[in-house]
Amino acid sequence: MEKFVIHHADSLQGMVRVSGAKNAALPILAACLLTQEPCVIENVPPLTDILNMLEIIRGFGAEVSYDQEKESIVICAKELTSLESYYEQAGKMRASILVAGPLLSRYGQAKLPHPGGCQIGSRPIDLHLKGFHAMGAKSKQEHGIIELTAKRMKGTSIYLDFPSVGATENIMMAAVLARGTTVIENAAAEPEIIDLADFLKGIGANIQGDGTDTIEITGVKELTGSTHPVIPDRIEAGTFMVGAAITGGDIILQNVREEHLKPVIAKLAECNVKIETVPEGLHVCRKGKLQPLQLKTMPFPGFPTDMQAPFMSLMALAKGTSVITETVFENRFTHAGELLRMGADIRIESRNAVIEGVEELTGSKVRATDLRAGAALILSALAAKGETEIGDIHHIERGYYKIDEKLRALGADIQRQEEN
């Protein structure tokens, strides 16, 4: 097991390139199972979750090659030899459920273990199953295994009780080869949904309304191959933006899309952070003392739940009282306890975190309880006096590619060491 050892950074300075979005890449990789022809997916960093998804896809008999240096993946699912996924990879991450839609759409069956992932709250797959059932599939769950069967998926109207990103993606993929037209109402509208739709359209799917709350998919008989670059990771971009803010830094982000970051940009502007587009990318610098915030996580285009933990680190040093309301996941304040070890003043009241800004944070031994919590601890460590040790960094590396190298290039003192 490895840990990060971090010392105080006076300010982050320089230029950093944001990697491709893991949360966009994972459903697109699963969608490659829909076609017999080769697909080339570009701008995909070799994160743990990406490597696990590729192992799952290989397990079905698909041919997979990955040039990690060029961050380019070629998948050819011409002849699958199995429609069953195994626990070793699928049980490690939430996104493993995304292979269900493609397999049902193309083959009418799938067998996979209940998905794993970060323990940030209840993330049931009932909305996925609700969509599959409405399209004519049957499901059976025994001993942690989900078995799905369908003669042929049929188009229908599906209303999601919550605009779940994963359920929207899975139903979209299940519908592209279904008979007739499927309409998803109260659909998720995140940029990752649009990126998946763009890939699916590129291989011949008929999709309209992606990026709105109503998506219409008319099934086609077959799909082709395509080359598709994955969008930049808006959460990684947001994390580096908070890094500049919390250290009083001045950085330029490359490979970003400003339209994906509007809620983050708006909140950073409220606390004295200036963000502007320049020829090289997005320029981020702090202008004055950090101001407290009131923010509430919401589905896109609201404030992203994945940015809640990094902003809690930022608010811990803002002058005054901040309140963060988490509406998406009920167990996403586990980082608060670790931040308290560093001298933060945080009180949790149900789904609200009340943060009283302190003059300074101090280094401590802490642990990453999940992916975004780990990012929050890195940010706090950069601003804290003294040395911070962060354990369980495998959580962080599920979603941030070479984050220590990127931070060192900006002037951070962060080292990777073996845990004792």
Short mmCIF file of C-alpha atoms in Angstrom, two decimals:
data_model
loop_
_atom_site.label_atom_id
_atom_site.label_comp_id
_atom_site.label_asym_id
_atom_site.label_seq_id
_atom_site.Cartn_x
_atom_site.Cartn_y
_atom_site.Cartn_z
CA MET A 1 0.00 0.00 0.00
CA GLU A 2 1.20 3.48 -0.85
CA LYS A 3 0.60 6.90 0.67
CA PHE A 4 1.09 10.53 -0.30
CA VAL A 5 3.33 12.71 1.85
CA ILE A 6 2.57 16.39 1.28
CA HIS A 7 4.10 19.59 2.62
CA HIS A 8 2.66 23.10 2.55
CA ALA A 9 2.67 24.81 -0.89
CA ASP A 10 2.92 28.60 -0.97
CA SER A 11 0.96 28.70 -4.22
CA LEU A 12 0.40 26.50 -7.27
CA GLN A 13 1.84 28.13 -10.40
CA GLY A 14 2.02 27.03 -14.02
CA MET A 15 0.12 25.06 -16.64
CA VAL A 16 -1.55 21.65 -16.36
CA ARG A 17 -3.36 19.47 -18.88
CA VAL A 18 -6.63 17.90 -17.74
CA SER A 19 -7.08 14.22 -18.63
CA GLY A 20 -10.03 12.62 -20.36
CA ALA A 21 -13.12 12.06 -18.23
CA LYS A 22 -13.29 8.66 -16.56
CA ASN A 23 -17.04 9.02 -16.08
CA ALA A 24 -17.47 9.63 -19.81
CA ALA A 25 -15.04 6.91 -20.90
CA LEU A 26 -16.55 4.05 -18.88
CA PRO A 27 -20.02 3.99 -20.54
CA ILE A 28 -18.45 4.55 -23.96
CA LEU A 29 -16.15 1.55 -23.45
CA ALA A 30 -19.19 -0.53 -22.44
CA ALA A 31 -21.04 0.72 -25.54
CA CYS A 32 -18.34 -0.79 -27.77
CA LEU A 33 -20.01 -4.15 -27.01
CA LEU A 34 -22.96 -3.03 -29.16
CA THR A 35 -21.17 -3.43 -32.49
CA GLN A 36 -19.19 -6.10 -34.32
CA GLU A 37 -16.87 -3.51 -35.84
CA PRO A 38 -13.73 -2.03 -34.22
CA CYS A 39 -14.05 1.17 -32.19
CA VAL A 40 -11.18 3.50 -31.31
CA ILE A 41 -11.63 5.51 -28.10
CA GLU A 42 -9.09 8.28 -27.54
CA ASN A 43 -8.08 10.54 -24.64
CA VAL A 44 -8.60 7.74 -22.07
CA PRO A 45 -6.15 7.84 -19.11
CA PRO A 46 -5.09 4.45 -17.64
CA LEU A 47 -6.91 4.81 -14.33
CA THR A 48 -7.75 1.82 -12.16
CA ASP A 49 -11.45 1.92 -13.11
CA ILE A 50 -10.58 2.08 -16.82
CA LEU A 51 -8.29 -0.94 -16.54
CA ASN A 52 -10.96 -2.86 -14.63
CA MET A 53 -13.58 -2.07 -17.28
CA LEU A 54 -11.23 -3.29 -20.02
CA GLU A 55 -10.73 -6.56 -18.12
CA ILE A 56 -14.51 -6.97 -17.91
CA ILE A 57 -14.82 -6.40 -21.66
CA ARG A 58 -11.99 -8.85 -22.38
CA GLY A 59 -13.81 -11.38 -20.21
CA PHE A 60 -16.68 -11.40 -22.70
CA GLY A 61 -14.25 -12.37 -25.46
CA ALA A 62 -13.79 -8.96 -27.07
CA GLU A 63 -10.39 -8.02 -28.47
CA VAL A 64 -8.92 -5.07 -26.58
CA SER A 65 -5.67 -3.20 -27.17
CA TYR A 66 -4.58 -0.16 -25.18
CA ASP A 67 -1.73 2.18 -26.04
CA GLN A 68 -1.40 3.78 -22.61
CA GLU A 69 1.19 6.30 -23.75
CA LYS A 70 -1.13 7.62 -26.48
CA GLU A 71 -4.19 7.01 -24.25
CA SER A 72 -5.93 5.25 -27.14
CA ILE A 73 -8.03 2.06 -26.89
CA VAL A 74 -9.18 -0.24 -29.71
CA ILE A 75 -12.06 -2.62 -28.95
CA CYS A 76 -13.50 -5.17 -31.35
CA ALA A 77 -16.46 -7.14 -29.97
CA LYS A 78 -17.09 -9.11 -33.18
CA GLU A 79 -17.69 -12.48 -31.55
CA LEU A 80 -18.29 -12.63 -27.81
CA THR A 81 -17.61 -15.96 -26.13
CA SER A 82 -19.40 -15.18 -22.84
CA LEU A 83 -22.20 -12.96 -21.58
CA GLU A 84 -21.22 -13.34 -17.94
CA SER A 85 -19.10 -10.91 -15.91
CA TYR A 86 -17.15 -12.03 -12.86
CA TYR A 87 -16.84 -10.50 -9.41
CA GLU A 88 -13.08 -9.94 -9.40
CA GLN A 89 -13.39 -6.89 -11.67
CA ALA A 90 -17.11 -6.05 -11.67
CA GLY A 91 -17.39 -6.08 -7.89
CA LYS A 92 -14.77 -3.32 -7.63
CA MET A 93 -16.67 -0.51 -9.32
CA ARG A 94 -20.11 0.93 -9.80
CA ALA A 95 -19.74 1.35 -13.57
CA SER A 96 -19.61 -2.42 -14.15
CA ILE A 97 -23.43 -2.38 -14.38
CA LEU A 98 -23.10 -0.39 -17.63
CA VAL A 99 -22.35 -3.53 -19.63
CA ALA A 100 -25.91 -4.75 -18.97
CA GLY A 101 -27.60 -2.38 -21.44
CA PRO A 102 -25.33 -3.22 -24.40
CA LEU A 103 -25.50 -6.99 -23.78
CA LEU A 104 -29.30 -6.95 -23.47
CA SER A 105 -29.62 -4.78 -26.55
CA ARG A 106 -27.41 -6.97 -28.75
CA TYR A 107 -27.77 -10.46 -27.27
CA GLY A 108 -30.87 -10.41 -25.08
CA GLN A 109 -29.07 -11.63 -21.96
CA ALA A 110 -26.46 -10.73 -19.37
CA LYS A 111 -25.23 -12.15 -16.08
CA LEU A 112 -23.18 -10.04 -13.70
CA PRO A 113 -22.45 -9.49 -10.00
CA HIS A 114 -23.93 -6.61 -8.10
CA PRO A 115 -21.60 -3.63 -8.75
CA GLY A 116 -19.15 -2.22 -6.19
CA GLY A 117 -17.39 1.16 -5.93
CA CYS A 118 -16.92 3.92 -3.35
CA GLN A 119 -19.16 3.69 -0.29
CA ILE A 120 -20.65 7.18 -0.52
CA GLY A 121 -24.27 6.22 0.04
CA SER A 122 -27.05 4.14 -1.40
CA ARG A 123 -26.75 3.77 -5.15
CA PRO A 124 -29.31 1.09 -5.99
CA ILE A 125 -29.69 -0.23 -9.52
CA ASP A 126 -33.49 -0.24 -9.34
CA LEU A 127 -33.80 2.54 -11.93
CA HIS A 128 -31.63 0.55 -14.36
CA LEU A 129 -33.83 -2.51 -13.84
CA LYS A 130 -37.02 -0.45 -14.07
CA GLY A 131 -35.95 0.68 -17.53
CA PHE A 132 -34.97 -2.81 -18.65
CA HIS A 133 -38.25 -4.27 -17.37
CA ALA A 134 -40.27 -1.62 -19.22
CA MET A 135 -38.47 -2.64 -22.41
CA GLY A 136 -39.40 -6.29 -21.98
CA ALA A 137 -36.50 -7.74 -20.03
CA LYS A 138 -36.81 -10.07 -17.05
CA SER A 139 -34.40 -10.11 -14.14
CA LYS A 140 -33.47 -12.50 -11.36
CA GLN A 141 -31.19 -11.71 -8.43
CA GLU A 142 -29.68 -14.48 -6.31
CA HIS A 143 -26.54 -14.62 -4.15
CA GLY A 144 -25.35 -11.22 -5.39
CA ILE A 145 -25.73 -12.17 -9.07
CA ILE A 146 -28.09 -10.36 -11.45
CA GLU A 147 -29.36 -12.36 -14.43
CA LEU A 148 -31.15 -10.49 -17.22
CA THR A 149 -32.97 -11.96 -20.22
CA ALA A 150 -35.08 -10.58 -23.06
CA LYS A 151 -36.30 -12.01 -26.38
CA ARG A 152 -35.76 -8.59 -27.92
CA MET A 153 -35.80 -5.21 -26.24
CA LYS A 154 -38.83 -3.12 -27.22
CA GLY A 155 -39.11 0.65 -27.31
CA THR A 156 -41.33 2.31 -24.72
CA SER A 157 -41.68 5.42 -22.56
CA ILE A 158 -39.72 5.40 -19.31
CA TYR A 159 -39.94 8.02 -16.56
CA LEU A 160 -36.99 8.05 -14.16
CA ASP A 161 -37.91 8.85 -10.55
CA PHE A 162 -34.51 10.56 -10.27
CA PRO A 163 -32.30 11.81 -13.16
CA SER A 164 -29.73 9.07 -12.59
CA VAL A 165 -26.70 9.33 -14.87
CA GLY A 166 -25.99 5.59 -14.84
CA ALA A 167 -29.60 4.58 -15.45
CA THR A 168 -29.94 7.08 -18.29
CA GLU A 169 -26.77 5.72 -19.91
CA ASN A 170 -27.76 2.08 -19.50
CA ILE A 171 -31.27 2.62 -20.89
CA MET A 172 -29.87 4.60 -23.84
CA MET A 173 -27.55 1.71 -24.71
CA ALA A 174 -30.32 -0.87 -24.25
CA ALA A 175 -32.54 1.14 -26.62
CA VAL A 176 -30.24 1.71 -29.60
CA LEU A 177 -30.88 -1.78 -31.05
CA ALA A 178 -34.38 -2.21 -29.62
CA ARG A 179 -37.49 -2.50 -31.78
CA GLY A 180 -39.30 0.86 -31.98
CA THR A 181 -38.74 4.12 -30.12
CA THR A 182 -37.76 4.61 -26.49
CA VAL A 183 -38.40 7.90 -24.70
CA ILE A 184 -36.55 8.56 -21.42
CA GLU A 185 -38.23 11.29 -19.36
CA ASN A 186 -36.54 13.05 -16.42
CA ALA A 187 -33.28 11.89 -17.99
CA ALA A 188 -29.88 13.03 -16.73
CA ALA A 189 -28.35 15.88 -18.73
CA GLU A 190 -24.69 15.72 -17.66
CA PRO A 191 -21.93 16.33 -20.25
CA GLU A 192 -21.03 12.64 -19.94
CA ILE A 193 -24.51 11.74 -21.24
CA ILE A 194 -23.98 13.95 -24.29
CA ASP A 195 -20.55 12.39 -24.90
CA LEU A 196 -22.04 8.88 -24.82
CA ALA A 197 -24.81 9.99 -27.20
CA ASP A 198 -22.19 11.48 -29.55
CA PHE A 199 -20.33 8.16 -29.61
CA LEU A 200 -23.52 6.19 -30.18
CA LYS A 201 -24.55 8.51 -33.03
CA GLY A 202 -21.09 8.04 -34.48
CA ILE A 203 -21.64 4.27 -34.73
CA GLY A 204 -25.09 4.73 -36.30
CA ALA A 205 -27.57 5.14 -33.42
CA ASN A 206 -30.63 7.38 -33.80
CA ILE A 207 -30.76 9.63 -30.71
CA GLN A 208 -32.38 13.00 -30.14
CA GLY A 209 -32.67 15.23 -27.06
CA ASP A 210 -29.45 14.25 -25.29
CA GLY A 211 -28.49 17.04 -22.91
CA THR A 212 -32.17 17.70 -22.11
CA ASP A 213 -34.53 15.96 -19.69
CA THR A 214 -36.22 14.02 -22.52
CA ILE A 215 -34.17 11.70 -24.71
CA GLU A 216 -35.66 9.83 -27.68
CA ILE A 217 -33.94 6.77 -29.14
CA THR A 218 -35.23 4.97 -32.25
CA GLY A 219 -33.75 1.51 -32.58
CA VAL A 220 -31.66 0.56 -35.62
CA LYS A 221 -30.83 -2.89 -37.00
CA GLU A 222 -27.07 -2.71 -36.61
CA LEU A 223 -24.23 -0.41 -35.64
CA THR A 224 -20.82 0.26 -37.13
CA GLY A 225 -17.37 1.23 -35.84
CA SER A 226 -16.07 4.70 -35.06
CA THR A 227 -13.22 6.77 -33.63
CA HIS A 228 -14.22 8.95 -30.69
CA PRO A 229 -12.21 11.27 -28.38
CA VAL A 230 -13.50 11.38 -24.79
CA ILE A 231 -14.34 14.80 -23.32
CA PRO A 232 -12.06 16.41 -20.71
CA ASP A 233 -12.70 15.56 -17.06
CA ARG A 234 -14.67 18.46 -15.56
CA ILE A 235 -14.17 17.13 -12.02
CA GLU A 236 -10.39 16.94 -12.39
CA ALA A 237 -10.48 20.45 -13.85
CA GLY A 238 -12.57 21.66 -10.92
CA THR A 239 -10.17 20.02 -8.46
CA PHE A 240 -7.18 21.89 -9.90
CA MET A 241 -9.21 25.11 -9.89
CA VAL A 242 -9.81 24.64 -6.16
CA GLY A 243 -6.10 23.86 -5.80
CA ALA A 244 -5.27 27.29 -7.22
CA ALA A 245 -7.87 28.90 -4.95
CA ILE A 246 -6.84 27.21 -1.71
CA THR A 247 -3.11 27.97 -2.20
CA GLY A 248 -3.59 31.48 -3.60
CA GLY A 249 -2.14 30.19 -6.84
CA ASP A 250 -2.20 31.18 -10.50
CA ILE A 251 -2.62 28.36 -13.02
CA ILE A 252 -3.77 27.70 -16.58
CA LEU A 253 -5.80 24.58 -17.33
CA GLN A 254 -5.46 23.01 -20.77
CA ASN A 255 -7.96 20.60 -22.34
CA VAL A 256 -11.05 21.97 -20.57
CA ARG A 257 -14.55 22.94 -21.66
CA GLU A 258 -15.76 26.01 -19.84
CA GLU A 259 -19.44 25.20 -20.50
CA HIS A 260 -19.06 22.02 -18.40
CA LEU A 261 -17.74 24.00 -15.43
CA LYS A 262 -20.27 26.82 -15.10
CA PRO A 263 -21.58 25.94 -11.60
CA VAL A 264 -18.02 25.48 -10.28
CA ILE A 265 -16.85 28.71 -11.90
CA ALA A 266 -19.83 30.60 -10.45
CA LYS A 267 -19.13 29.42 -6.89
CA LEU A 268 -15.40 30.08 -7.14
CA ALA A 269 -16.15 33.60 -8.35
CA GLU A 270 -18.26 34.14 -5.21
CA CYS A 271 -15.25 33.44 -3.02
CA ASN A 272 -12.79 35.77 -4.81
CA VAL A 273 -11.37 33.50 -7.51
CA LYS A 274 -10.95 34.96 -10.98
CA ILE A 275 -11.45 32.64 -13.96
CA GLU A 276 -11.06 33.71 -17.57
CA THR A 277 -10.53 32.11 -20.97
CA VAL A 278 -7.10 32.72 -22.49
CA PRO A 279 -5.54 31.32 -25.71
CA GLU A 280 -3.80 28.53 -23.74
CA GLY A 281 -6.93 27.42 -21.86
CA LEU A 282 -8.63 28.50 -18.63
CA HIS A 283 -6.77 30.93 -16.35
CA VAL A 284 -7.51 30.58 -12.63
CA CYS A 285 -6.15 32.83 -9.86
CA ARG A 286 -7.32 34.01 -6.46
CA LYS A 287 -7.99 37.71 -5.89
CA GLY A 288 -8.18 38.46 -2.17
CA LYS A 289 -9.29 36.48 0.87
CA LEU A 290 -11.55 33.44 0.51
CA GLN A 291 -15.19 34.23 1.16
CA PRO A 292 -17.71 31.74 2.67
CA LEU A 293 -20.31 30.02 0.49
CA GLN A 294 -23.75 28.48 0.57
CA LEU A 295 -23.97 25.63 -1.91
CA LYS A 296 -26.22 22.69 -2.65
CA THR A 297 -25.31 19.68 -4.80
CA MET A 298 -27.77 18.96 -7.60
CA PRO A 299 -27.94 17.02 -10.86
CA PHE A 300 -26.45 18.90 -13.83
CA PRO A 301 -26.60 21.82 -14.53
CA GLY A 302 -26.54 22.26 -10.74
CA PHE A 303 -23.43 22.05 -8.57
CA PRO A 304 -21.82 18.60 -8.99
CA THR A 305 -21.78 16.26 -6.01
CA ASP A 306 -18.26 15.18 -7.03
CA MET A 307 -17.01 18.71 -6.26
CA GLN A 308 -18.59 18.89 -2.81
CA ALA A 309 -15.59 17.43 -0.94
CA PRO A 310 -12.96 19.68 -2.61
CA PHE A 311 -15.12 22.72 -1.84
CA MET A 312 -15.38 21.68 1.80
CA SER A 313 -11.58 21.86 1.98
CA LEU A 314 -11.72 25.34 0.46
CA MET A 315 -14.47 26.54 2.81
CA ALA A 316 -12.50 25.29 5.81
CA LEU A 317 -10.15 28.26 5.22
CA ALA A 318 -12.74 30.87 4.18
CA LYS A 319 -13.42 33.71 6.62
CA GLY A 320 -16.92 33.12 8.02
CA THR A 321 -19.57 30.40 8.00
CA SER A 322 -20.27 28.21 4.98
CA VAL A 323 -23.07 25.67 4.55
CA ILE A 324 -22.94 22.75 2.12
CA THR A 325 -26.11 20.73 1.47
CA GLU A 326 -25.65 17.31 -0.10
CA THR A 327 -28.82 16.20 -1.91
CA VAL A 328 -27.45 13.43 -4.15
CA PHE A 329 -25.76 10.94 -1.77
CA GLU A 330 -26.62 10.55 1.90
CA ASN A 331 -23.17 9.35 3.04
CA ARG A 332 -20.84 11.78 1.34
CA PHE A 333 -19.41 13.67 4.29
CA THR A 334 -16.91 11.02 5.42
CA HIS A 335 -14.03 13.38 4.56
CA ALA A 336 -15.27 15.80 7.25
CA GLY A 337 -13.88 13.59 10.01
CA GLU A 338 -10.47 13.50 8.33
CA LEU A 339 -10.49 17.28 7.83
CA LEU A 340 -11.20 17.69 11.56
CA ARG A 341 -7.86 15.95 12.21
CA MET A 342 -6.24 18.77 10.27
CA GLY A 343 -7.86 21.46 12.39
CA ALA A 344 -11.01 22.21 10.38
CA ASP A 345 -14.18 23.28 12.19
CA ILE A 346 -17.01 21.29 10.61
CA ARG A 347 -20.36 20.25 12.03
CA ILE A 348 -22.55 17.69 10.23
CA GLU A 349 -26.31 18.05 10.59
CA SER A 350 -28.06 15.36 8.53
CA ARG A 351 -27.38 16.32 4.91
CA ASN A 352 -25.87 19.68 5.82
CA ALA A 353 -22.27 20.52 6.66
CA VAL A 354 -21.69 23.75 8.55
CA ILE A 355 -18.11 24.93 8.14
CA GLU A 356 -16.59 27.67 10.29
CA GLY A 357 -13.47 28.98 8.57
CA VAL A 358 -10.22 28.67 10.52
CA GLU A 359 -6.99 30.66 10.24
CA GLU A 360 -4.94 27.63 9.22
CA LEU A 361 -4.96 23.87 8.84
CA THR A 362 -2.16 21.68 10.18
CA GLY A 363 -0.62 18.54 8.75
CA SER A 364 -1.79 15.19 10.07
CA LYS A 365 -2.09 11.49 9.25
CA VAL A 366 -5.38 10.98 7.38
CA ARG A 367 -6.99 8.44 5.04
CA ALA A 368 -8.86 8.77 1.78
CA THR A 369 -12.28 7.30 2.49
CA ASP A 370 -13.36 7.55 -1.16
CA LEU A 371 -12.22 9.05 -4.45
CA ARG A 372 -13.36 12.68 -4.03
CA ALA A 373 -12.65 12.67 -0.29
CA GLY A 374 -9.07 11.80 -1.17
CA ALA A 375 -8.87 14.77 -3.54
CA ALA A 376 -10.18 17.03 -0.76
CA LEU A 377 -7.45 15.82 1.58
CA ILE A 378 -4.76 16.54 -1.01
CA LEU A 379 -6.08 20.08 -1.39
CA SER A 380 -6.16 20.63 2.36
CA ALA A 381 -2.65 19.23 2.70
CA LEU A 382 -1.34 21.71 0.12
CA ALA A 383 -2.64 24.58 2.25
CA ALA A 384 -1.82 23.10 5.66
CA LYS A 385 1.20 23.93 7.80
CA GLY A 386 3.64 21.07 8.16
CA GLU A 387 3.47 17.53 6.80
CA THR A 388 0.38 15.52 5.89
CA GLU A 389 0.30 11.78 5.20
CA ILE A 390 -2.65 10.47 3.19
CA GLY A 391 -3.27 6.73 3.23
CA ASP A 392 -5.52 4.53 1.07
CA ILE A 393 -4.60 6.51 -2.03
CA HIS A 394 -5.89 3.70 -4.26
CA HIS A 395 -9.26 5.45 -3.95
CA ILE A 396 -7.75 8.64 -5.42
CA GLU A 397 -6.14 6.79 -8.30
CA ARG A 398 -9.49 5.48 -9.44
CA GLY A 399 -10.24 8.94 -10.82
CA TYR A 400 -7.09 11.12 -10.98
CA TYR A 401 -4.31 10.18 -13.39
CA LYS A 402 -0.79 11.03 -12.16
CA ILE A 403 -2.18 13.66 -9.82
CA ASP A 404 1.07 13.76 -7.85
CA GLU A 405 3.14 14.38 -11.00
CA LYS A 406 0.76 17.09 -12.21
CA LEU A 407 0.84 18.84 -8.83
CA ARG A 408 4.65 18.68 -8.64
CA ALA A 409 4.78 20.36 -12.06
CA LEU A 410 2.78 23.21 -10.47
CA GLY A 411 5.22 23.51 -7.57
CA ALA A 412 3.62 21.22 -4.99
CA ASP A 413 5.71 19.18 -2.57
CA ILE A 414 3.96 15.80 -2.86
CA GLN A 415 5.74 12.44 -2.75
CA ARG A 416 4.57 8.86 -3.06
CA GLN A 417 5.88 6.49 -0.38
CA GLU A 418 5.24 2.97 0.83
CA GLU A 419 3.09 2.76 3.95
CA ASN A 420 4.76 1.18 6.97
#
